[in-house]
Coordinates of C-alpha atoms in Angstrom, one line a residue:
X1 CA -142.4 81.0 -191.9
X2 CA -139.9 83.7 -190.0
X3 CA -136.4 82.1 -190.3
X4 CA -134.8 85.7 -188.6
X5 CA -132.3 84.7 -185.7
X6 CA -130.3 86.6 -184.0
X7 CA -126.7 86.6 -184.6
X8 CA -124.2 88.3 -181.9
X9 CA -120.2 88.1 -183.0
X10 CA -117.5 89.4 -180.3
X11 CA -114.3 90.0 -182.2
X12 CA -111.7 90.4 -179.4
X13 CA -109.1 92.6 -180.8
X14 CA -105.4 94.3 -179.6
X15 CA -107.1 97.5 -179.7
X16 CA -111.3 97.3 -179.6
X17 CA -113.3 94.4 -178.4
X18 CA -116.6 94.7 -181.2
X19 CA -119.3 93.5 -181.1
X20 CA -122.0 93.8 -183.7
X21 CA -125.8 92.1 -183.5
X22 CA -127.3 91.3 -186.6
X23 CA -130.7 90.0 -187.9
X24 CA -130.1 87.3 -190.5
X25 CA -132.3 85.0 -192.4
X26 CA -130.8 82.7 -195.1
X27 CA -130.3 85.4 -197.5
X28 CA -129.9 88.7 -195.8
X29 CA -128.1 90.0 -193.1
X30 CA -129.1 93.7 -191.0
X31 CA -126.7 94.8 -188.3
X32 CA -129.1 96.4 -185.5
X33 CA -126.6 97.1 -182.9
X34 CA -122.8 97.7 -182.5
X35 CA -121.0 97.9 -179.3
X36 CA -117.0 98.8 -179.1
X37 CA -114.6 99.5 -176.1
X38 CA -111.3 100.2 -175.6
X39 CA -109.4 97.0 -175.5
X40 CA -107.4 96.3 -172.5
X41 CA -105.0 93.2 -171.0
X42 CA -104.3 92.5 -174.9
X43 CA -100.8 91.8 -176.5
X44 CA -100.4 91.5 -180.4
X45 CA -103.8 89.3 -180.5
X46 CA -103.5 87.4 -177.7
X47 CA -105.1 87.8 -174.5
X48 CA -102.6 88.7 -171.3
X49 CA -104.9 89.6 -168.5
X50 CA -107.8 87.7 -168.3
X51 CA -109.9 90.2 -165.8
X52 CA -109.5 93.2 -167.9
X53 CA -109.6 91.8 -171.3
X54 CA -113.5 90.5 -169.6
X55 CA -114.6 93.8 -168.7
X56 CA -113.5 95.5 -172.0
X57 CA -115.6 92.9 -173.4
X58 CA -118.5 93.6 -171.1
X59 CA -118.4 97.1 -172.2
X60 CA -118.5 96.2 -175.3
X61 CA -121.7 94.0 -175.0
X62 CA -123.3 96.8 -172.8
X63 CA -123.4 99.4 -175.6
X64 CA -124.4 96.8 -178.4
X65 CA -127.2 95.4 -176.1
X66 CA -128.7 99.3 -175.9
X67 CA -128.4 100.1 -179.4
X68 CA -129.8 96.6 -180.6
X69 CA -132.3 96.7 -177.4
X70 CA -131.3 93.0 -177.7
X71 CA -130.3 90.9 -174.3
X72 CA -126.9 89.2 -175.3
X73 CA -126.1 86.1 -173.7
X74 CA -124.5 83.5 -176.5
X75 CA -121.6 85.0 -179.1
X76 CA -119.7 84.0 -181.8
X77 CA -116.2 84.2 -181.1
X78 CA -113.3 84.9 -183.3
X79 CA -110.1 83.3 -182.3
X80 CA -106.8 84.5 -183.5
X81 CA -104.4 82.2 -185.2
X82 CA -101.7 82.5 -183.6
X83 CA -99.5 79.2 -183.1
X84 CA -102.1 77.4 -186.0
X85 CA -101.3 74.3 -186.9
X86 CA -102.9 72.8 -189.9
X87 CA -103.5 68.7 -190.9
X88 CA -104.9 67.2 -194.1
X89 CA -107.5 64.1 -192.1
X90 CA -109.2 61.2 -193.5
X91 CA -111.5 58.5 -192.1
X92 CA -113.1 55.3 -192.6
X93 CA -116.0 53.2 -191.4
X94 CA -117.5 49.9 -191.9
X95 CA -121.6 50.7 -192.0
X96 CA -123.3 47.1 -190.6
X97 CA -126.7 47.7 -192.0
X98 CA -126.6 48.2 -195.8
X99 CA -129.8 49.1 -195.9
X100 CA -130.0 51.9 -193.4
X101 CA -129.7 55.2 -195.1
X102 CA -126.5 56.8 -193.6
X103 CA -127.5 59.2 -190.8
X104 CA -126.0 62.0 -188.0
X105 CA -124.7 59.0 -186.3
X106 CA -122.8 58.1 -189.0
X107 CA -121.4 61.4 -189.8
X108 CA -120.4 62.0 -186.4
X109 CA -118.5 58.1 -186.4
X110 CA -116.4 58.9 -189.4
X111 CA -115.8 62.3 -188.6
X112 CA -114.6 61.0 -185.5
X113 CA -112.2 58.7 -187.3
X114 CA -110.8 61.3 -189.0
X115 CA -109.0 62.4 -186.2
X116 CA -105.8 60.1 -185.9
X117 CA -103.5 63.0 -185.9
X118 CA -102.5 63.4 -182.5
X119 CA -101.1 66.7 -180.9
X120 CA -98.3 68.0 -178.6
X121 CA -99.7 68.6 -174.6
X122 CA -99.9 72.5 -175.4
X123 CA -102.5 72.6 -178.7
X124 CA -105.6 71.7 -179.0
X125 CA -108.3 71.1 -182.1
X126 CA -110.7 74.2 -182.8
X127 CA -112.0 73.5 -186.2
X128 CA -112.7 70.3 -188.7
X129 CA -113.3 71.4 -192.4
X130 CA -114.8 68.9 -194.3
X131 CA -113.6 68.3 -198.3
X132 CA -115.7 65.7 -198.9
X133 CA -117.2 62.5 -198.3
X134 CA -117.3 58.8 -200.2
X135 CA -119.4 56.3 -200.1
X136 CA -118.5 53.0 -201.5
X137 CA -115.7 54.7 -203.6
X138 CA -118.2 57.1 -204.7
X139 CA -116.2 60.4 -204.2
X140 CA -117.0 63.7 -203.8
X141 CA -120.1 63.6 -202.0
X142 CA -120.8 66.7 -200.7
X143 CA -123.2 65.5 -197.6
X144 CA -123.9 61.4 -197.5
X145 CA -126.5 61.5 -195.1
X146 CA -129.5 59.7 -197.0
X147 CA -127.7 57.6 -199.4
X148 CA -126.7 53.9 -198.0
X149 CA -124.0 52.0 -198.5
X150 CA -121.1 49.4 -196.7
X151 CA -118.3 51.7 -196.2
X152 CA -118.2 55.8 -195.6
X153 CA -115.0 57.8 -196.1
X154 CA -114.3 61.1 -195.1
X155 CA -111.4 63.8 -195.8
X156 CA -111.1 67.6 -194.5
X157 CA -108.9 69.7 -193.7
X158 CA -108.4 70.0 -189.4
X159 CA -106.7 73.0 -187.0
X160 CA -106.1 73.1 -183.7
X161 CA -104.5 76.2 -181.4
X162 CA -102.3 76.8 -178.5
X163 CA -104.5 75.7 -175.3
X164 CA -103.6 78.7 -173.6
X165 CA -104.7 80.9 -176.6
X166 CA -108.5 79.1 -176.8
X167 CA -108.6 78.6 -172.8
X168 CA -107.9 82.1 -172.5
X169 CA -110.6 83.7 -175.1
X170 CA -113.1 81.2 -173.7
X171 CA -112.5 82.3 -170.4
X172 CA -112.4 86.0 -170.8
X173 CA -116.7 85.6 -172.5
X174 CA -117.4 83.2 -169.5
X175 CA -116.0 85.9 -167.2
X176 CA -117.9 88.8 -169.1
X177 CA -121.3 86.7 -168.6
X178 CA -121.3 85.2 -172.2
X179 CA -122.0 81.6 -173.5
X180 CA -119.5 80.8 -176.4
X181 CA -122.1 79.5 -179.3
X182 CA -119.7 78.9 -181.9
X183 CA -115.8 80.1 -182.3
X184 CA -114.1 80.5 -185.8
X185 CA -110.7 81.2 -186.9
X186 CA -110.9 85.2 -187.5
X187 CA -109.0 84.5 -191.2
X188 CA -112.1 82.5 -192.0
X189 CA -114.3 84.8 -190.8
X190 CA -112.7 87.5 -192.7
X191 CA -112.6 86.0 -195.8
X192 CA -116.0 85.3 -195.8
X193 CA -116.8 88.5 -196.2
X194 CA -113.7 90.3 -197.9
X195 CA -113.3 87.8 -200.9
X196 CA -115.9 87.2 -202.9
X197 CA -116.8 83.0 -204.6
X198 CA -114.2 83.2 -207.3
X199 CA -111.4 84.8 -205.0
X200 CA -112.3 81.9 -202.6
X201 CA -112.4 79.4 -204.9
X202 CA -109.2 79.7 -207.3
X203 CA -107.2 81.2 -204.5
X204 CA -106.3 84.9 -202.8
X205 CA -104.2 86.0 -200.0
X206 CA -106.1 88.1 -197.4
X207 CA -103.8 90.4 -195.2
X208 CA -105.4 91.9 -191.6
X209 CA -103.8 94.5 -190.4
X210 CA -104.7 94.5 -186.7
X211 CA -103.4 96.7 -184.3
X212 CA -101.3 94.6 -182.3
X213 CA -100.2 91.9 -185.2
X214 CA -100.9 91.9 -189.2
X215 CA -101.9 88.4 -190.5
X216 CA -101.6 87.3 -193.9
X217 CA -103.8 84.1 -195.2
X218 CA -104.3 82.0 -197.7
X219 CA -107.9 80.6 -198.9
X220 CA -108.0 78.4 -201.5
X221 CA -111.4 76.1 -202.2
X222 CA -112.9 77.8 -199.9
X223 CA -110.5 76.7 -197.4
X224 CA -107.9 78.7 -195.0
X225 CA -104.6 76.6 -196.2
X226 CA -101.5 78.7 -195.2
X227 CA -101.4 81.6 -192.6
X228 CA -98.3 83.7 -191.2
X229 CA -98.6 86.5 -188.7
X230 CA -96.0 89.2 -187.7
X231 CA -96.0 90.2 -184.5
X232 CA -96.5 94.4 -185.6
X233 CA -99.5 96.2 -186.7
X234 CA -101.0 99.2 -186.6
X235 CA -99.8 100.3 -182.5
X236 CA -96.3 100.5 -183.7
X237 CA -97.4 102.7 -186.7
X238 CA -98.8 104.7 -184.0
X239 CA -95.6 104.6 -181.3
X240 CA -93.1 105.3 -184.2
X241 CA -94.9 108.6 -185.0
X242 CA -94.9 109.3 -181.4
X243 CA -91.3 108.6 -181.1
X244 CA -90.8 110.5 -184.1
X245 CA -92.3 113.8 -183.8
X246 CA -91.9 114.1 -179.8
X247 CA -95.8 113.9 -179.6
X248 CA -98.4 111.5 -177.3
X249 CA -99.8 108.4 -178.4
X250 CA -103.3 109.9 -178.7
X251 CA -102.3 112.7 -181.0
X252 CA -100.0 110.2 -182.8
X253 CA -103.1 108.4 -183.5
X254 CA -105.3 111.5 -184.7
X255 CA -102.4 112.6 -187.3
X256 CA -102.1 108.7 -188.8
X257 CA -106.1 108.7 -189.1
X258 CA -106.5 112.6 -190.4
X259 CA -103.0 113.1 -192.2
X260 CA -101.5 109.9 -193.2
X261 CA -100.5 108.5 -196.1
X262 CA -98.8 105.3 -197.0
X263 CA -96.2 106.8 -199.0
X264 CA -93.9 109.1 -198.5
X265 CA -94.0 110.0 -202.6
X266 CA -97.4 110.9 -202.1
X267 CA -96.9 113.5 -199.4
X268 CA -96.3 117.1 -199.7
X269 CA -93.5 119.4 -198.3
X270 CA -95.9 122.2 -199.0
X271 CA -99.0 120.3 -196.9
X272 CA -98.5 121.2 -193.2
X273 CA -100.4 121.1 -190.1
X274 CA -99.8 121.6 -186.3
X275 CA -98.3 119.0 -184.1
X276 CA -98.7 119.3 -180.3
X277 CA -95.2 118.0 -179.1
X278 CA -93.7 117.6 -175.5
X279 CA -91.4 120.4 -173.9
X280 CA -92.8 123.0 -176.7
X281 CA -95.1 126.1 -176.0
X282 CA -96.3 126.0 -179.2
X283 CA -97.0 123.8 -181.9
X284 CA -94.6 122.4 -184.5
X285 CA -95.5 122.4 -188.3
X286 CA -94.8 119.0 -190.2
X287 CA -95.4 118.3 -193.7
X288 CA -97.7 115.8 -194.9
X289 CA -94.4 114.0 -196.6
X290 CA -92.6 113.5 -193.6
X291 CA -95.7 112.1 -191.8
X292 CA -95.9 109.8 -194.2
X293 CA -92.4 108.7 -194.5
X294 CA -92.7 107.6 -190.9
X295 CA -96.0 105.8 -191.6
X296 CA -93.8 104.0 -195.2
X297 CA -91.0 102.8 -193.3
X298 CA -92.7 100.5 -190.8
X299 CA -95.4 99.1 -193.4
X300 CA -92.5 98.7 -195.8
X301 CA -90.8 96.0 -193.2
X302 CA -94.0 94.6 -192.5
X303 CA -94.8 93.8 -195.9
X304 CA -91.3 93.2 -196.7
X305 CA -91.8 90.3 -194.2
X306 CA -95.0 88.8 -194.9
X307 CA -93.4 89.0 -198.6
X308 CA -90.9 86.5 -198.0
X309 CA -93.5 83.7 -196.4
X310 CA -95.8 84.2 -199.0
X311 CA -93.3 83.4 -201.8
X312 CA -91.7 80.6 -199.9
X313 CA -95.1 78.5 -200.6
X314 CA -95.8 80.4 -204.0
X315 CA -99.0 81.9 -202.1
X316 CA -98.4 85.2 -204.4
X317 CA -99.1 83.4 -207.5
X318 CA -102.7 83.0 -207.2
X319 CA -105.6 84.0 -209.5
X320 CA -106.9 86.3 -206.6
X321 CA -104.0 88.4 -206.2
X322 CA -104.2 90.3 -202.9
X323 CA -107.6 91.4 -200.8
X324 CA -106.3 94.4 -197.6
X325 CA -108.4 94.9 -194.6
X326 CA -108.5 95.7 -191.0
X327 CA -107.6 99.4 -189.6
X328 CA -104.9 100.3 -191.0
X329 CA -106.3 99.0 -194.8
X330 CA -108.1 102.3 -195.4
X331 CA -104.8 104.7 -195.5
X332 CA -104.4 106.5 -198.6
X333 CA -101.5 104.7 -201.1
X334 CA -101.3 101.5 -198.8
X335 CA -102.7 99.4 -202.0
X336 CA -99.7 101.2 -204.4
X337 CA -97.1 100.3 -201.9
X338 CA -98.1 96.5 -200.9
X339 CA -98.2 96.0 -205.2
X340 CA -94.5 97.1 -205.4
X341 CA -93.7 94.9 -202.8
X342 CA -95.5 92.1 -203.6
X343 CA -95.6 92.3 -207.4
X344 CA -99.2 90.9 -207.7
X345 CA -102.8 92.8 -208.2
X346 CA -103.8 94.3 -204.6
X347 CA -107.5 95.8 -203.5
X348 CA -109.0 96.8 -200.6
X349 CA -112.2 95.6 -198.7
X350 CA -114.5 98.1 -197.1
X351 CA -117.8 96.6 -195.7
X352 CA -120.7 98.0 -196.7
X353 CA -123.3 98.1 -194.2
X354 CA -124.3 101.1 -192.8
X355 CA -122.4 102.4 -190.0
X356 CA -119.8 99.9 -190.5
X357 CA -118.1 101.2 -194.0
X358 CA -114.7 100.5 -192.6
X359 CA -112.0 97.8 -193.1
X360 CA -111.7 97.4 -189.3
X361 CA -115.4 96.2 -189.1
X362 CA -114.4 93.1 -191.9
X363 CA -113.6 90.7 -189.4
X364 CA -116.8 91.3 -186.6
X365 CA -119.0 91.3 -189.7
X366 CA -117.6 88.4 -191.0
X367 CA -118.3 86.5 -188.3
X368 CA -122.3 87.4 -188.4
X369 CA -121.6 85.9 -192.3
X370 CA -119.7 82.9 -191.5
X371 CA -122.6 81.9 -188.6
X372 CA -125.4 83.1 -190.8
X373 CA -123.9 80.1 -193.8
X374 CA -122.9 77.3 -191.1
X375 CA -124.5 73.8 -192.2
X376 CA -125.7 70.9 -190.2
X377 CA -122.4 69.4 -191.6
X378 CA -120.2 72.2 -189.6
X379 CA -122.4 71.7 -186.8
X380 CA -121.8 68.2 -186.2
X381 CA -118.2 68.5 -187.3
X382 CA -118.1 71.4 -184.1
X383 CA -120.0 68.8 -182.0
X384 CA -117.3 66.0 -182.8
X385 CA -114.5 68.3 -182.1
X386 CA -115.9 69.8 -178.8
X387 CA -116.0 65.9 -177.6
X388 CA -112.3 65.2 -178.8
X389 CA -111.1 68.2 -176.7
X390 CA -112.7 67.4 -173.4
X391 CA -111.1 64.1 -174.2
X392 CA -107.4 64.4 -175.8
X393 CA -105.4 62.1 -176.5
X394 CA -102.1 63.6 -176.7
X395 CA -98.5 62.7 -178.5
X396 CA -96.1 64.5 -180.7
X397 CA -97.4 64.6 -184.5
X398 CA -95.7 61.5 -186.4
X399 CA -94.9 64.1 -189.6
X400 CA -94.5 68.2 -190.0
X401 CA -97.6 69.6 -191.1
X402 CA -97.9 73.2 -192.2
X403 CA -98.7 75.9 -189.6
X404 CA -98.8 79.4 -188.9
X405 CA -95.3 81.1 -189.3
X406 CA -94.4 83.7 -187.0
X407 CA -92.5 86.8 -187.4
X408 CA -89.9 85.8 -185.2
X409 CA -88.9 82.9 -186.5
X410 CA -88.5 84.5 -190.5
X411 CA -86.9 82.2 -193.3
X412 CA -84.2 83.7 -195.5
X413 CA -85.8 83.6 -198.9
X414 CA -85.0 84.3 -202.3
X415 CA -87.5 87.0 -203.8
X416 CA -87.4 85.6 -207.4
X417 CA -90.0 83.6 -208.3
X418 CA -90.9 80.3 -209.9
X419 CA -90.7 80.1 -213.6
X420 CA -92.5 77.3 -213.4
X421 CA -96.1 77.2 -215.5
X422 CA -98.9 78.7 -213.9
X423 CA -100.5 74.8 -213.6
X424 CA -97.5 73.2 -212.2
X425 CA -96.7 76.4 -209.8
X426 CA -100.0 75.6 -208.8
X427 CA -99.6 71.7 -208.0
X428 CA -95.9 72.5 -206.5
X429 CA -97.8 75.1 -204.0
X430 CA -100.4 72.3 -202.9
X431 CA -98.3 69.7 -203.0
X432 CA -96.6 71.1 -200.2
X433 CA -99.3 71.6 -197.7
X434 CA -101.0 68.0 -198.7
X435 CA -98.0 65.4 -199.7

């Protein structure tokens, strides 16, 4: 029997809208089409013009639906994670019939039930993770359908998003003649891909640098726990060589992709090459070293940043050490320089499908991966949450919960880090998403 789908993702970006088309069965996935445009009414991740941010994605679709010769009507969409907000949830039912095997119904009831923590009027729930379930103080079942029982008990981990940020997305593919089949957190989506069981599993911290915003996230169990995003990426790269050298935005561009290094130490005065700049005849000469001098001192503050919120919940002490991706993942040295500022192993992710072999293709194939593994269990767990949105109840959250930390709002913390043993670092970390 042919279990081939289709699988479309749409991963709208600062600086592309992508869009790849894939033919997946349960164990293999081929990528027959890839469409990309030039991403317009986009600030740092977040859509800001609704009518051209729609026809970028159009374009996008356009080119894939040629190349795949594939009509595109339903995407996956990846949704930034901007203003996240994350909740530990449990829930509880009574089953009546004790000899009924537990069905979808049931599922659906107590993953329903798990969703007591309210939200302020502006966010909204996007994604319900299930842990496990528990029937009759059985724990960790993985899926209970089948078994019977008198009680069933469920615990997960939930999200929710800005309204304006998921209206806005969702608008933009109805706009550009798309159906919105499934939307993931882009982190998850990512990670599927970029970090392999074991990285999942025992813990690793994913960093995205986008072109409008670099994101740095934390999967543990298999699970996004912790994210933070600062609000620069790979454009400002871009305007501060501009700036710099007195050149235009598109040749700032071609000299970070061709020429540029992430550190300066790895430049040479003796390497030069010809830089068009404005109000000069002719070309200026500029050494490799001072290229990359420029390039150093924005990713240093970046890092330097993300640095500080990832040892404020002892993120950097993780088995997995560090996994880099997105565009600006594949300049020369970036690895060397993110390990001396964050003082833990770091590796770069390059996808490696044909066509595709670079870091800013992680996230658009990861969500062809993360759609290609869904379960009946996610499905129903996306059913339950689509019917809590269209009817919310809404209130102030009764405790803090942990949520996405933006650049703008940076803690002052100390760089030094725990002495603590690796187990109890460990439980301390946890302990302080899930009291």
């Amino acid at each position: 029997m042919d279990d081939t789908k289709i699988i479309v993702s749409l991963d709208i970006g600062t600086t592309a809208m992508k869009v790849v088309v894939a033919s997946a069965t349960s164990d293999q996935v081929n990528v027959i089409g890839v469409g990309s445009a030039y991403a317009q009414g986009m600030n740092r991740g977040v859509i800001v013009d609704l009518d051209k941010a729609a026809g970028a994605i159009k374009q996008a679709v356009k080119k894939a639906a040629s190349q795949s010769n594939t009509e595109i009507h339903d995407v996956i969409v990846g949704l930034p994670v901007n203003g996240l907000q994350i909740f530990a949830c449990q829930g509880m039912i009574a089953l009546s019939d004790q000899t009924k095997e537990i069905d979808d119904t049931d599922v659906r009831k107590v993953l329903a039930a798990s969703l007591k923590q309210t939200l302020p009027p502006e966010q909204e729930y996007v994604a319900l993770i299930p842990n496990s379930f528990s029937v009759d103080g059985f724990k960790n079942v993985k899926d209970p359908r089948g078994m019977i029982g008198s009680r069933l008990e469920f615990s997960g981990i939930l999200y929710s998003l800005p309204q304006s940020i998921v209206h806005n997305c969702l608008r933009a593919v109805r706009q550009a003649g798309l159906n919105s089949a499934y939307e993931v957190l882009m982190p998850l989506a990512g990670a599927q891909l970029a970090l392999d069981s074991g990285e999942q599993n025992f813990g690793s911290v994913l960093i995205d640098f986008g072109g409008g915003q670099t994101t740095a996230t934390v999967i543990h169990d298999h699970k996004l726990k912790f994210t933070t995003v600062d609000a620069e990426g790979g454009n400002l790269v871009t305007h501060d060589i501009s700036v710099v050298l007195n050149t235009s935005l598109q040749n700032a561009d071609k000299l970070q992709r061709y020429y540029g290094k992430a550190e300066a130490r790895s430049g040479s005065d003796a390497e030069k090459f010809p830089v068009t700049t404005v109000g000069q005849d002719q070309p200026q000469m500029i050494s490799s070293k001072y290229l990359a001098a420029i390039i150093e001192a924005r990713l240093q503050q970046i890092l330097s940043r993300l640095e500080k919120q990832l040892v404020a919940v002892k993120a950097l002490d993780l088995p997995g050490g560090i996994v880099l991706t997105g565009g600006l993942a594949e300049l020369s040295g970036i690895e060397t320089l993110t390990q001396k500022i964050m003082g833990v192993k770091v590796k770069t992710f390059i996808p490696n499908q044909m066509g595709l072999r670079h870091p800013a293709f992680t996230e658009s194939l990861g969500l062809v991966s993360y759609a290609q593994n869904l379960t009946d269990l996610d499905l129903l767990a996306r059913a339950v949450i689509k019917k809590t949105v269209s009817q919310p109840e809404r209130s102030f959250p009764p405790k803090e919960e942990p949520e996405v930390v933006d650049s703008s709002a940076r803690a002052s913390v100390s760089k030094s880090r725990s002495t603590d043993s690796t187990g109890e670092k460990l439980k301390n970390f946890w302990k302080k998403f899930f009291d």
